[in-house]
């Protein structure tokens, strides 16, 4: 079956409300989902030593909670200090929005894995409202197998939902034929449309994240050319119908 004929409503998790939200950003079929390309990428494929983190880096870390307390001032702040046991490997997790259950879960001696944008402040390395999960001691915890895509979205559509729907769309891609407008032999970087779509949605850790962010990776260039050609063909078809 052609991918543009498979409605998103056939995917798991797409009810009437979700379908309406997806339609607002032009997503109605599995093919639409596949060509809804990421804006940015995050590297959650490895745990960084805290001492090696530079200002502004978005990375995953893991450490032991060595202190956690509420700081009072203009705003309440839950400050949770962690250490990965490597010299200067100390960072502070800041939470402006928290509840008693969350605070009580941050017990000294517990281990936590988190991801966020780290900043150098007057109190050292800090991250505000990171994604986090409590883990069992200092053991090798599971990390992502590919770079994490960040998609264009709209109100009511979370990134996790878009990634789950994209995963289902990629499964359809593996099972169904995708029509290619350009033979790979004519491309300077001979990458198939199938491989390009797989690469941009689930890039391996070895892929150059700088190229991906700049839209210069060969897989992205392949999709840009494909999209431009598709637009030209659509315009020609409309002109023929108007004659």
PDB file of C-alpha atoms in Angstrom:
ATOM      1  CA  UNK A   1       0.000   0.000   0.000  1.00  0.00           C
ATOM      2  CA  UNK A   2       1.205   3.520  -0.791  1.00  0.00           C
ATOM      3  CA  UNK A   3       2.277   5.402   2.302  1.00  0.00           C
ATOM      4  CA  UNK A   4       0.255   8.489   1.358  1.00  0.00           C
ATOM      5  CA  UNK A   5      -2.875   6.307   1.416  1.00  0.00           C
ATOM      6  CA  UNK A   6      -2.378   5.120   5.009  1.00  0.00           C
ATOM      7  CA  UNK A   7      -4.162   7.560   7.370  1.00  0.00           C
ATOM      8  CA  UNK A   8      -2.553   8.508  10.659  1.00  0.00           C
ATOM      9  CA  UNK A   9      -5.798   7.521  12.362  1.00  0.00           C
ATOM     10  CA  UNK A  10      -4.734   3.903  11.717  1.00  0.00           C
ATOM     11  CA  UNK A  11      -1.717   4.319  14.010  1.00  0.00           C
ATOM     12  CA  UNK A  12      -1.809   3.406  17.680  1.00  0.00           C
ATOM     13  CA  UNK A  13      -2.518   6.420  19.881  1.00  0.00           C
ATOM     14  CA  UNK A  14      -4.213   8.528  17.205  1.00  0.00           C
ATOM     15  CA  UNK A  15      -7.790   9.223  18.224  1.00  0.00           C
ATOM     16  CA  UNK A  16     -10.042  12.016  16.982  1.00  0.00           C
ATOM     17  CA  UNK A  17      -8.409  14.750  19.113  1.00  0.00           C
ATOM     18  CA  UNK A  18      -4.835  13.737  18.261  1.00  0.00           C
ATOM     19  CA  UNK A  19      -5.731  13.430  14.568  1.00  0.00           C
ATOM     20  CA  UNK A  20      -7.147  16.968  14.661  1.00  0.00           C
ATOM     21  CA  UNK A  21      -3.956  18.320  16.247  1.00  0.00           C
ATOM     22  CA  UNK A  22      -1.791  16.491  13.727  1.00  0.00           C
ATOM     23  CA  UNK A  23      -3.876  17.878  10.877  1.00  0.00           C
ATOM     24  CA  UNK A  24      -3.188  21.422  12.118  1.00  0.00           C
ATOM     25  CA  UNK A  25       0.469  20.966  11.185  1.00  0.00           C
ATOM     26  CA  UNK A  26      -0.325  19.231   7.905  1.00  0.00           C
ATOM     27  CA  UNK A  27       0.010  15.636   9.057  1.00  0.00           C
ATOM     28  CA  UNK A  28      -2.717  13.336   7.759  1.00  0.00           C
ATOM     29  CA  UNK A  29      -0.968  10.268   6.354  1.00  0.00           C
ATOM     30  CA  UNK A  30       1.995   8.043   7.174  1.00  0.00           C
ATOM     31  CA  UNK A  31       3.882   9.687   4.313  1.00  0.00           C
ATOM     32  CA  UNK A  32       3.237  13.106   5.881  1.00  0.00           C
ATOM     33  CA  UNK A  33       4.680  11.800   9.144  1.00  0.00           C
ATOM     34  CA  UNK A  34       7.814  10.520   7.429  1.00  0.00           C
ATOM     35  CA  UNK A  35       8.451  13.880   5.779  1.00  0.00           C
ATOM     36  CA  UNK A  36       7.824  15.795   9.008  1.00  0.00           C
ATOM     37  CA  UNK A  37      11.539  16.247   9.610  1.00  0.00           C
ATOM     38  CA  UNK A  38      13.265  17.112  12.896  1.00  0.00           C
ATOM     39  CA  UNK A  39      14.311  20.680  13.655  1.00  0.00           C
ATOM     40  CA  UNK A  40      17.031  19.734  16.125  1.00  0.00           C
ATOM     41  CA  UNK A  41      18.733  16.754  17.728  1.00  0.00           C
ATOM     42  CA  UNK A  42      19.822  15.854  21.254  1.00  0.00           C
ATOM     43  CA  UNK A  43      22.581  13.441  22.178  1.00  0.00           C
ATOM     44  CA  UNK A  44      21.236  11.094  24.858  1.00  0.00           C
ATOM     45  CA  UNK A  45      23.359   8.184  23.646  1.00  0.00           C
ATOM     46  CA  UNK A  46      26.020   8.444  26.347  1.00  0.00           C
ATOM     47  CA  UNK A  47      26.628   9.629  29.881  1.00  0.00           C
ATOM     48  CA  UNK A  48      28.999  12.593  30.113  1.00  0.00           C
ATOM     49  CA  UNK A  49      31.508  13.069  32.973  1.00  0.00           C
ATOM     50  CA  UNK A  50      30.230  16.149  34.798  1.00  0.00           C
ATOM     51  CA  UNK A  51      33.707  17.711  34.970  1.00  0.00           C
ATOM     52  CA  UNK A  52      33.928  17.696  31.143  1.00  0.00           C
ATOM     53  CA  UNK A  53      30.692  19.623  30.560  1.00  0.00           C
ATOM     54  CA  UNK A  54      31.067  23.088  29.073  1.00  0.00           C
ATOM     55  CA  UNK A  55      28.616  25.964  29.403  1.00  0.00           C
ATOM     56  CA  UNK A  56      25.528  25.519  27.240  1.00  0.00           C
ATOM     57  CA  UNK A  57      25.999  21.811  26.500  1.00  0.00           C
ATOM     58  CA  UNK A  58      22.865  19.630  26.347  1.00  0.00           C
ATOM     59  CA  UNK A  59      23.965  16.251  27.687  1.00  0.00           C
ATOM     60  CA  UNK A  60      23.022  13.334  29.930  1.00  0.00           C
ATOM     61  CA  UNK A  61      24.755  12.829  33.272  1.00  0.00           C
ATOM     62  CA  UNK A  62      24.438  10.402  36.131  1.00  0.00           C
ATOM     63  CA  UNK A  63      25.356  11.014  39.744  1.00  0.00           C
ATOM     64  CA  UNK A  64      24.694  10.390  43.412  1.00  0.00           C
ATOM     65  CA  UNK A  65      22.496  12.846  45.299  1.00  0.00           C
ATOM     66  CA  UNK A  66      24.717  14.380  47.974  1.00  0.00           C
ATOM     67  CA  UNK A  67      22.405  17.163  49.103  1.00  0.00           C
ATOM     68  CA  UNK A  68      18.836  18.260  48.437  1.00  0.00           C
ATOM     69  CA  UNK A  69      17.013  21.182  50.013  1.00  0.00           C
ATOM     70  CA  UNK A  70      14.452  23.877  49.341  1.00  0.00           C
ATOM     71  CA  UNK A  71      15.885  27.365  49.031  1.00  0.00           C
ATOM     72  CA  UNK A  72      13.526  30.197  49.941  1.00  0.00           C
ATOM     73  CA  UNK A  73      13.640  33.678  48.416  1.00  0.00           C
ATOM     74  CA  UNK A  74      11.534  35.445  45.825  1.00  0.00           C
ATOM     75  CA  UNK A  75      10.682  31.936  44.628  1.00  0.00           C
ATOM     76  CA  UNK A  76      11.001  28.534  46.186  1.00  0.00           C
ATOM     77  CA  UNK A  77      13.677  26.447  44.488  1.00  0.00           C
ATOM     78  CA  UNK A  78      14.358  22.782  45.032  1.00  0.00           C
ATOM     79  CA  UNK A  79      18.128  22.411  44.695  1.00  0.00           C
ATOM     80  CA  UNK A  80      19.497  18.932  44.297  1.00  0.00           C
ATOM     81  CA  UNK A  81      23.280  18.557  44.218  1.00  0.00           C
ATOM     82  CA  UNK A  82      24.739  15.464  42.572  1.00  0.00           C
ATOM     83  CA  UNK A  83      28.245  14.033  42.148  1.00  0.00           C
ATOM     84  CA  UNK A  84      29.500  11.379  39.750  1.00  0.00           C
ATOM     85  CA  UNK A  85      32.476  10.729  42.021  1.00  0.00           C
ATOM     86  CA  UNK A  86      35.048  12.055  39.575  1.00  0.00           C
ATOM     87  CA  UNK A  87      36.896  14.918  41.225  1.00  0.00           C
ATOM     88  CA  UNK A  88      35.116  18.138  40.275  1.00  0.00           C
ATOM     89  CA  UNK A  89      32.140  16.197  38.924  1.00  0.00           C
ATOM     90  CA  UNK A  90      29.432  18.092  40.825  1.00  0.00           C
ATOM     91  CA  UNK A  91      26.295  19.714  39.414  1.00  0.00           C
ATOM     92  CA  UNK A  92      23.131  21.245  40.833  1.00  0.00           C
ATOM     93  CA  UNK A  93      19.650  20.405  39.542  1.00  0.00           C
ATOM     94  CA  UNK A  94      17.177  23.280  39.988  1.00  0.00           C
ATOM     95  CA  UNK A  95      13.409  22.793  40.136  1.00  0.00           C
ATOM     96  CA  UNK A  96      11.112  25.819  40.403  1.00  0.00           C
ATOM     97  CA  UNK A  97       8.014  23.653  40.065  1.00  0.00           C
ATOM     98  CA  UNK A  98       7.958  20.627  42.354  1.00  0.00           C
ATOM     99  CA  UNK A  99       5.787  18.789  44.844  1.00  0.00           C
ATOM    100  CA  UNK A 100       6.379  17.039  48.156  1.00  0.00           C
ATOM    101  CA  UNK A 101       6.503  13.600  46.545  1.00  0.00           C
ATOM    102  CA  UNK A 102       9.204  14.715  44.138  1.00  0.00           C
ATOM    103  CA  UNK A 103      11.242  16.297  46.916  1.00  0.00           C
ATOM    104  CA  UNK A 104      10.966  13.185  49.092  1.00  0.00           C
ATOM    105  CA  UNK A 105      12.155  10.970  46.227  1.00  0.00           C
ATOM    106  CA  UNK A 106      15.437  12.907  46.059  1.00  0.00           C
ATOM    107  CA  UNK A 107      17.079  11.168  49.001  1.00  0.00           C
ATOM    108  CA  UNK A 108      20.761  11.534  49.770  1.00  0.00           C
ATOM    109  CA  UNK A 109      22.622   8.493  48.503  1.00  0.00           C
ATOM    110  CA  UNK A 110      20.145   7.816  45.684  1.00  0.00           C
ATOM    111  CA  UNK A 111      21.402   7.844  42.105  1.00  0.00           C
ATOM    112  CA  UNK A 112      19.820   9.884  39.348  1.00  0.00           C
ATOM    113  CA  UNK A 113      20.248  10.146  35.572  1.00  0.00           C
ATOM    114  CA  UNK A 114      19.227  13.413  33.948  1.00  0.00           C
ATOM    115  CA  UNK A 115      19.375  15.293  30.673  1.00  0.00           C
ATOM    116  CA  UNK A 116      19.269  19.052  30.138  1.00  0.00           C
ATOM    117  CA  UNK A 117      21.145  22.199  29.174  1.00  0.00           C
ATOM    118  CA  UNK A 118      23.897  22.883  31.676  1.00  0.00           C
ATOM    119  CA  UNK A 119      25.030  26.394  32.563  1.00  0.00           C
ATOM    120  CA  UNK A 120      27.982  27.732  34.510  1.00  0.00           C
ATOM    121  CA  UNK A 121      26.692  29.990  37.303  1.00  0.00           C
ATOM    122  CA  UNK A 122      28.171  31.564  40.386  1.00  0.00           C
ATOM    123  CA  UNK A 123      27.389  28.335  42.267  1.00  0.00           C
ATOM    124  CA  UNK A 124      29.017  26.155  39.628  1.00  0.00           C
ATOM    125  CA  UNK A 125      27.463  23.896  37.026  1.00  0.00           C
ATOM    126  CA  UNK A 126      23.639  23.988  37.051  1.00  0.00           C
ATOM    127  CA  UNK A 127      20.703  22.658  35.063  1.00  0.00           C
ATOM    128  CA  UNK A 128      17.076  23.774  35.410  1.00  0.00           C
ATOM    129  CA  UNK A 129      14.158  21.329  35.163  1.00  0.00           C
ATOM    130  CA  UNK A 130      16.104  18.493  33.524  1.00  0.00           C
ATOM    131  CA  UNK A 131      14.464  15.298  32.322  1.00  0.00           C
ATOM    132  CA  UNK A 132      15.399  12.762  34.963  1.00  0.00           C
ATOM    133  CA  UNK A 133      14.913   9.263  36.319  1.00  0.00           C
ATOM    134  CA  UNK A 134      16.135   7.610  39.494  1.00  0.00           C
ATOM    135  CA  UNK A 135      18.460   4.655  38.835  1.00  0.00           C
ATOM    136  CA  UNK A 136      19.958   1.783  40.805  1.00  0.00           C
ATOM    137  CA  UNK A 137      23.321   2.863  42.176  1.00  0.00           C
ATOM    138  CA  UNK A 138      26.220   3.705  39.874  1.00  0.00           C
ATOM    139  CA  UNK A 139      25.603   0.989  37.299  1.00  0.00           C
ATOM    140  CA  UNK A 140      25.562   1.236  33.531  1.00  0.00           C
ATOM    141  CA  UNK A 141      22.060   2.505  32.799  1.00  0.00           C
ATOM    142  CA  UNK A 142      20.264   2.256  29.501  1.00  0.00           C
ATOM    143  CA  UNK A 143      20.905   5.097  27.058  1.00  0.00           C
ATOM    144  CA  UNK A 144      19.307   5.912  23.718  1.00  0.00           C
ATOM    145  CA  UNK A 145      20.584   4.002  20.700  1.00  0.00           C
ATOM    146  CA  UNK A 146      20.243   6.975  18.345  1.00  0.00           C
ATOM    147  CA  UNK A 147      20.300  10.752  18.539  1.00  0.00           C
ATOM    148  CA  UNK A 148      16.971  12.098  19.792  1.00  0.00           C
ATOM    149  CA  UNK A 149      15.021  14.126  17.190  1.00  0.00           C
ATOM    150  CA  UNK A 150      13.088  17.261  18.150  1.00  0.00           C
ATOM    151  CA  UNK A 151      10.138  17.834  15.817  1.00  0.00           C
ATOM    152  CA  UNK A 152       8.065  20.896  14.910  1.00  0.00           C
ATOM    153  CA  UNK A 153       4.876  20.615  16.959  1.00  0.00           C
ATOM    154  CA  UNK A 154       1.722  22.375  18.090  1.00  0.00           C
ATOM    155  CA  UNK A 155      -0.206  22.800  21.322  1.00  0.00           C
ATOM    156  CA  UNK A 156      -1.224  19.470  22.788  1.00  0.00           C
ATOM    157  CA  UNK A 157       1.351  17.397  20.899  1.00  0.00           C
ATOM    158  CA  UNK A 158       4.343  16.291  22.953  1.00  0.00           C
ATOM    159  CA  UNK A 159       7.697  15.245  21.537  1.00  0.00           C
ATOM    160  CA  UNK A 160       7.354  11.718  22.915  1.00  0.00           C
ATOM    161  CA  UNK A 161       4.056  11.324  21.070  1.00  0.00           C
ATOM    162  CA  UNK A 162       5.586  12.522  17.803  1.00  0.00           C
ATOM    163  CA  UNK A 163       8.545  10.172  18.224  1.00  0.00           C
ATOM    164  CA  UNK A 164       6.228   7.219  18.909  1.00  0.00           C
ATOM    165  CA  UNK A 165       4.137   8.022  15.834  1.00  0.00           C
ATOM    166  CA  UNK A 166       7.270   8.415  13.737  1.00  0.00           C
ATOM    167  CA  UNK A 167       8.446   5.016  14.959  1.00  0.00           C
ATOM    168  CA  UNK A 168       5.205   3.470  13.692  1.00  0.00           C
ATOM    169  CA  UNK A 169       5.578   5.361  10.396  1.00  0.00           C
ATOM    170  CA  UNK A 170       9.113   3.976  10.003  1.00  0.00           C
ATOM    171  CA  UNK A 171       7.743   0.451  10.505  1.00  0.00           C
ATOM    172  CA  UNK A 172       5.307   1.103   7.643  1.00  0.00           C
ATOM    173  CA  UNK A 173       8.230   2.411   5.579  1.00  0.00           C
ATOM    174  CA  UNK A 174      10.048  -0.896   6.086  1.00  0.00           C
ATOM    175  CA  UNK A 175       6.985  -2.851   4.996  1.00  0.00           C
ATOM    176  CA  UNK A 176       5.821  -0.755   2.043  1.00  0.00           C
ATOM    177  CA  UNK A 177       7.393   0.662  -1.088  1.00  0.00           C
ATOM    178  CA  UNK A 178       8.342   4.338  -1.086  1.00  0.00           C
ATOM    179  CA  UNK A 179       8.323   6.005  -4.498  1.00  0.00           C
ATOM    180  CA  UNK A 180      11.601   7.691  -5.411  1.00  0.00           C
ATOM    181  CA  UNK A 181      11.529  10.587  -7.850  1.00  0.00           C
ATOM    182  CA  UNK A 182      15.304  10.706  -8.280  1.00  0.00           C
ATOM    183  CA  UNK A 183      17.509   7.707  -9.162  1.00  0.00           C
ATOM    184  CA  UNK A 184      20.372   7.474  -6.667  1.00  0.00           C
ATOM    185  CA  UNK A 185      22.813   7.248  -9.587  1.00  0.00           C
ATOM    186  CA  UNK A 186      22.110  10.915 -10.392  1.00  0.00           C
ATOM    187  CA  UNK A 187      22.970  12.148  -6.892  1.00  0.00           C
ATOM    188  CA  UNK A 188      26.357  13.392  -5.733  1.00  0.00           C
ATOM    189  CA  UNK A 189      25.722  11.435  -2.521  1.00  0.00           C
ATOM    190  CA  UNK A 190      24.055   8.200  -3.712  1.00  0.00           C
ATOM    191  CA  UNK A 191      21.712   7.596  -0.776  1.00  0.00           C
ATOM    192  CA  UNK A 192      18.278   6.083  -1.275  1.00  0.00           C
ATOM    193  CA  UNK A 193      15.107   7.790  -0.089  1.00  0.00           C
ATOM    194  CA  UNK A 194      14.518   4.901   2.335  1.00  0.00           C
ATOM    195  CA  UNK A 195      17.987   5.247   3.874  1.00  0.00           C
ATOM    196  CA  UNK A 196      17.700   9.035   4.030  1.00  0.00           C
ATOM    197  CA  UNK A 197      14.393   8.874   5.927  1.00  0.00           C
ATOM    198  CA  UNK A 198      15.732   6.289   8.362  1.00  0.00           C
ATOM    199  CA  UNK A 199      18.868   8.349   8.924  1.00  0.00           C
ATOM    200  CA  UNK A 200      17.174  11.685   9.681  1.00  0.00           C
ATOM    201  CA  UNK A 201      14.582  10.179  12.035  1.00  0.00           C
ATOM    202  CA  UNK A 202      16.916   7.761  13.829  1.00  0.00           C
ATOM    203  CA  UNK A 203      20.475   9.052  13.329  1.00  0.00           C
ATOM    204  CA  UNK A 204      23.215   6.864  14.762  1.00  0.00           C
ATOM    205  CA  UNK A 205      25.509   8.306  17.459  1.00  0.00           C
ATOM    206  CA  UNK A 206      28.329   8.340  14.885  1.00  0.00           C
ATOM    207  CA  UNK A 207      26.510  10.828  12.653  1.00  0.00           C
ATOM    208  CA  UNK A 208      27.789  14.409  12.733  1.00  0.00           C
ATOM    209  CA  UNK A 209      25.272  16.294  14.875  1.00  0.00           C
ATOM    210  CA  UNK A 210      26.721  19.598  13.647  1.00  0.00           C
ATOM    211  CA  UNK A 211      25.855  18.679  10.055  1.00  0.00           C
ATOM    212  CA  UNK A 212      22.380  17.617  11.134  1.00  0.00           C
ATOM    213  CA  UNK A 213      21.787  20.904  12.934  1.00  0.00           C
ATOM    214  CA  UNK A 214      23.033  22.869   9.898  1.00  0.00           C
ATOM    215  CA  UNK A 215      20.919  20.769   7.469  1.00  0.00           C
ATOM    216  CA  UNK A 216      24.052  19.854   5.486  1.00  0.00           C
ATOM    217  CA  UNK A 217      24.115  16.103   6.103  1.00  0.00           C
ATOM    218  CA  UNK A 218      23.827  14.086   2.841  1.00  0.00           C
ATOM    219  CA  UNK A 219      20.614  12.406   4.058  1.00  0.00           C
ATOM    220  CA  UNK A 220      18.989  15.804   4.616  1.00  0.00           C
ATOM    221  CA  UNK A 221      20.226  17.101   1.266  1.00  0.00           C
ATOM    222  CA  UNK A 222      18.713  14.026  -0.409  1.00  0.00           C
ATOM    223  CA  UNK A 223      15.313  14.801   1.137  1.00  0.00           C
ATOM    224  CA  UNK A 224      15.529  18.504   0.259  1.00  0.00           C
ATOM    225  CA  UNK A 225      16.136  17.656  -3.410  1.00  0.00           C
ATOM    226  CA  UNK A 226      13.299  15.111  -3.364  1.00  0.00           C
ATOM    227  CA  UNK A 227      10.894  17.656  -1.857  1.00  0.00           C
ATOM    228  CA  UNK A 228      11.837  20.386  -4.340  1.00  0.00           C
ATOM    229  CA  UNK A 229      11.328  18.009  -7.257  1.00  0.00           C
ATOM    230  CA  UNK A 230       7.960  16.875  -5.847  1.00  0.00           C
ATOM    231  CA  UNK A 231       6.856  20.514  -5.615  1.00  0.00           C
ATOM    232  CA  UNK A 232       7.878  21.165  -9.226  1.00  0.00           C
ATOM    233  CA  UNK A 233       5.979  18.094 -10.435  1.00  0.00           C
ATOM    234  CA  UNK A 234       2.879  19.188  -8.488  1.00  0.00           C
ATOM    235  CA  UNK A 235       3.051  22.676 -10.017  1.00  0.00           C
ATOM    236  CA  UNK A 236       3.369  21.246 -13.543  1.00  0.00           C
ATOM    237  CA  UNK A 237       0.390  18.954 -12.915  1.00  0.00           C
ATOM    238  CA  UNK A 238      -1.719  21.909 -11.758  1.00  0.00           C
ATOM    239  CA  UNK A 239      -0.765  23.905 -14.844  1.00  0.00           C
ATOM    240  CA  UNK A 240      -1.783  21.035 -17.110  1.00  0.00           C
ATOM    241  CA  UNK A 241      -5.157  20.773 -15.362  1.00  0.00           C
ATOM    242  CA  UNK A 242      -5.733  24.520 -15.774  1.00  0.00           C
ATOM    243  CA  UNK A 243      -5.152  24.376 -19.530  1.00  0.00           C
TER     244      UNK A 243
END
